[in-house]
Tab-separated table of C-alpha atoms in Angstrom:
chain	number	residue	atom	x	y	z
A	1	UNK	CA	46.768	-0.615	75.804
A	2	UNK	CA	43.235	-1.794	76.790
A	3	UNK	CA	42.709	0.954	78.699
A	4	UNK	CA	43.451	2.887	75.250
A	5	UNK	CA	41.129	0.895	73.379
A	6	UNK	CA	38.505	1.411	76.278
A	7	UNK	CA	38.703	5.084	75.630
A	8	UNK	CA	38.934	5.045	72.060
A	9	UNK	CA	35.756	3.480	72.244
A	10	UNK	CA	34.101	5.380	74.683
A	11	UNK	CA	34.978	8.357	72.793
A	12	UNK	CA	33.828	7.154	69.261
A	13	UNK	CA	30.633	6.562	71.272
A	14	UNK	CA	30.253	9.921	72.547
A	15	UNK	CA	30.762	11.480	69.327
A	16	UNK	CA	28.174	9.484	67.080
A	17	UNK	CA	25.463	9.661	70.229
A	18	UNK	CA	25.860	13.279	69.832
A	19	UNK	CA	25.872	13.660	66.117
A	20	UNK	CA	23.198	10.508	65.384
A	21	UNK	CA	19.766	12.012	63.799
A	22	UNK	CA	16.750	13.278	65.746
A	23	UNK	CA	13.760	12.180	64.057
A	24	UNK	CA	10.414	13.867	64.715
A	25	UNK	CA	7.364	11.383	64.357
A	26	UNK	CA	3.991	12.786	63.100
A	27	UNK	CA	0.634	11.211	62.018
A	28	UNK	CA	-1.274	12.754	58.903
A	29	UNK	CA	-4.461	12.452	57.429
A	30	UNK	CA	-5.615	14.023	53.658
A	31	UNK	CA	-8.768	14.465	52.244
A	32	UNK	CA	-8.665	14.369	48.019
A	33	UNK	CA	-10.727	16.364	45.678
A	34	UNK	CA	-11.857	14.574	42.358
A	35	UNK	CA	-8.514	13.502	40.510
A	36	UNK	CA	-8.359	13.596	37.316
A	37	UNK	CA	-7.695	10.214	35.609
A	38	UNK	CA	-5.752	10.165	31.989
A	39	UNK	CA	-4.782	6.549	30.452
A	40	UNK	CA	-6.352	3.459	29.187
A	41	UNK	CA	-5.941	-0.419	28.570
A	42	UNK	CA	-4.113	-1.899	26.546
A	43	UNK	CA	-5.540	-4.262	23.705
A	44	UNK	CA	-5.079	-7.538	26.751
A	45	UNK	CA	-6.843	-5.497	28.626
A	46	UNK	CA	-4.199	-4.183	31.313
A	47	UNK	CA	-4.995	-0.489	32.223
A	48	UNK	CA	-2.224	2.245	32.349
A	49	UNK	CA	-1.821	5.505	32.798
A	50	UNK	CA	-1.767	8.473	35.443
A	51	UNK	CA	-3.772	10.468	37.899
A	52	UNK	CA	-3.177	14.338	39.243
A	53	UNK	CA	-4.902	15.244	42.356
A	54	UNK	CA	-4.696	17.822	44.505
A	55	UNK	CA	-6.327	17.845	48.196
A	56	UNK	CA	-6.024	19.118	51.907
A	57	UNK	CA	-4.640	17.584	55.147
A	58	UNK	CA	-3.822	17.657	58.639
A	59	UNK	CA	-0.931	16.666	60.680
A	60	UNK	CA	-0.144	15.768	63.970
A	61	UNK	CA	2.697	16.041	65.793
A	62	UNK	CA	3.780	13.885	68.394
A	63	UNK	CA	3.627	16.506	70.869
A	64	UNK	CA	-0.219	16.679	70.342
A	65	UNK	CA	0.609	20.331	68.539
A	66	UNK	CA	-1.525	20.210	64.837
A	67	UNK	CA	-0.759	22.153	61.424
A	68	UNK	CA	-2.436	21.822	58.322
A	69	UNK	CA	-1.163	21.695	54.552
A	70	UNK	CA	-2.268	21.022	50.984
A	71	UNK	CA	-1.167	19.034	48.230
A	72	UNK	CA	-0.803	18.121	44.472
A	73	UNK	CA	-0.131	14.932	43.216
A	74	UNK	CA	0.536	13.354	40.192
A	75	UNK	CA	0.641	9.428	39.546
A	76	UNK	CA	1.330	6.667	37.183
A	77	UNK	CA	0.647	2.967	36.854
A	78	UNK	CA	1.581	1.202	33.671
A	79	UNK	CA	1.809	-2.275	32.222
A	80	UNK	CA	3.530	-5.099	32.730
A	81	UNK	CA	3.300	-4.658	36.195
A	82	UNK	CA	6.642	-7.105	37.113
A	83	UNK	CA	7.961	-3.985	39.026
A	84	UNK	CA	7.852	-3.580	43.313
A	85	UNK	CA	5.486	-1.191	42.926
A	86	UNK	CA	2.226	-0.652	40.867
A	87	UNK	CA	1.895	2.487	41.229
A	88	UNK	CA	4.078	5.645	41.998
A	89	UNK	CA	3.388	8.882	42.940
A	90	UNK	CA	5.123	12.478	43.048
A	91	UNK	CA	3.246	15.290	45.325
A	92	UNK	CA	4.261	19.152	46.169
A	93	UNK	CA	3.078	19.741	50.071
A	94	UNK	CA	2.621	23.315	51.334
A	95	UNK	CA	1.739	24.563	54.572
A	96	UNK	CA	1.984	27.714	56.736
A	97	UNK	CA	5.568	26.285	58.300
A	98	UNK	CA	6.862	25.401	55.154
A	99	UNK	CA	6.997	22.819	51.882
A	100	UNK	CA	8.684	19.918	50.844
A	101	UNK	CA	7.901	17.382	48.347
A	102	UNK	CA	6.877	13.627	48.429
A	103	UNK	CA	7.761	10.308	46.579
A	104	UNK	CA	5.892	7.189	46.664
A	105	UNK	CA	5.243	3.740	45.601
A	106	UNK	CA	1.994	1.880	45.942
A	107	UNK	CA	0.327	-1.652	45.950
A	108	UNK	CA	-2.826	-2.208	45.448
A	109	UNK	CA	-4.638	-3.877	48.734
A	110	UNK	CA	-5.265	-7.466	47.629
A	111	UNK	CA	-9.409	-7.799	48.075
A	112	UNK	CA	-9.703	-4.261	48.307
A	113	UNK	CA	-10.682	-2.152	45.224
A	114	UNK	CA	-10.192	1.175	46.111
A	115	UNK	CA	-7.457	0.776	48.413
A	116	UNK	CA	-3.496	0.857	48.481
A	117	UNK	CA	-1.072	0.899	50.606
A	118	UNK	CA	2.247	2.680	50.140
A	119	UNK	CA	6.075	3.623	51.576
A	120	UNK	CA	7.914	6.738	50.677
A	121	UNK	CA	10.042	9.779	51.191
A	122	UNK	CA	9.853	13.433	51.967
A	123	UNK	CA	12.684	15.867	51.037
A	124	UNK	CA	12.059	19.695	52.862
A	125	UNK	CA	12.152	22.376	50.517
A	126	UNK	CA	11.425	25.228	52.517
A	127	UNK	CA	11.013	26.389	56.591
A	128	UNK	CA	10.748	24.037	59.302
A	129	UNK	CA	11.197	21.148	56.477
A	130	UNK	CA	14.088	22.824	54.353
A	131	UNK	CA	17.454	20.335	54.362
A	132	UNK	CA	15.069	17.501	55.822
A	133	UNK	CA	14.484	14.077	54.883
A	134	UNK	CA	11.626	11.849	55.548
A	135	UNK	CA	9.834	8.578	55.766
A	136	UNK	CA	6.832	7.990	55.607
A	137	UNK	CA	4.248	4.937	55.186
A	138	UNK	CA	0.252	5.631	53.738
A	139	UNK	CA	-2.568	3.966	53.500
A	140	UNK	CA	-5.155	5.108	50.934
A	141	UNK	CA	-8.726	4.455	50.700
A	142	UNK	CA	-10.855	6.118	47.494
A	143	UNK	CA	-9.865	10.087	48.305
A	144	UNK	CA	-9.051	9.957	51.995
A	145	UNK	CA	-5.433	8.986	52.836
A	146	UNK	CA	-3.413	8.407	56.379
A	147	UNK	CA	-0.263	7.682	57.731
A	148	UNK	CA	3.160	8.185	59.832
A	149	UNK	CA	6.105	9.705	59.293
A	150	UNK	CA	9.528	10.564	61.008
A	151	UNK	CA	11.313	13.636	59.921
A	152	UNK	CA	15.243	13.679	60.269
A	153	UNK	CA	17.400	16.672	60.624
């Protein structure tokens, strides 16, 4: 019977090292154009509203191999801020090997203006990415954003 079990196991093993996900890592790095801000404050003072940008990047992959892609965002932030997240944020990636879209949330970096840092998702739309999922982590600095990501298949 234990030598049952043994197998039982071994084979179980076998079978989920074979089916487990691959995930491909990659490092990215975007450059924004102007976004357009729409919103305001509320009468205490607290701002809301949203952002759409739209910008270029490149990627690295961790074979050293490099693509490019570009992007449009949009974003909102709203009062009363007792959420996880401040900020989240929606984007539509193309590039030569295919598309997929993005989801994020965002904190502000405490001392640090112009700066957030954020975790997310990708889900492939189309080529290389279609049927894919994604995450992702970015840091973002006034236009220029960067960060790592592991696609799953």
């Amino acid at each position: 019977m234990k030598t049952l079990h043994k197998l039982i196991i071994v084979a179980a093993t076998a079978a989920l090292s074979t089916t487990a996900a691959q995930a491909e890592s990659f490092t990215y790095l975007s450059q924004g154009d102007t976004p357009t801000v729409v919103g305001g404050s509320t009468p205490e003072g607290v701002p809301y509203g949203g952002t759409y940008l739209t910008g270029k990047g490149a990627t690295t992959w961790a074979d050293g191999t490099k693509s490019s892609y570009s992007y449009k965002c949009v974003s909102t932030v709203q009062p009363p801020r007792d959420a996880i997240f401040v900020a989240h944020m929606a984007c539509d990636v193309t590039a030569a090997d295919g598309s997929f879209s993005a989801t994020f949330g965002c904190n502000p970096i405490a001392g640090k203006a112009d700066q957030q840092g954020c975790v997310g998702g990708l889900l492939g739309k189309s080529g290389r990415y279609a049927g894919r999922r994604d995450s992702l982590t970015n840091h973002g600095k006034g236009t220029v954003s960067l960060g790592t990501g592991q696609w799953y298949e």
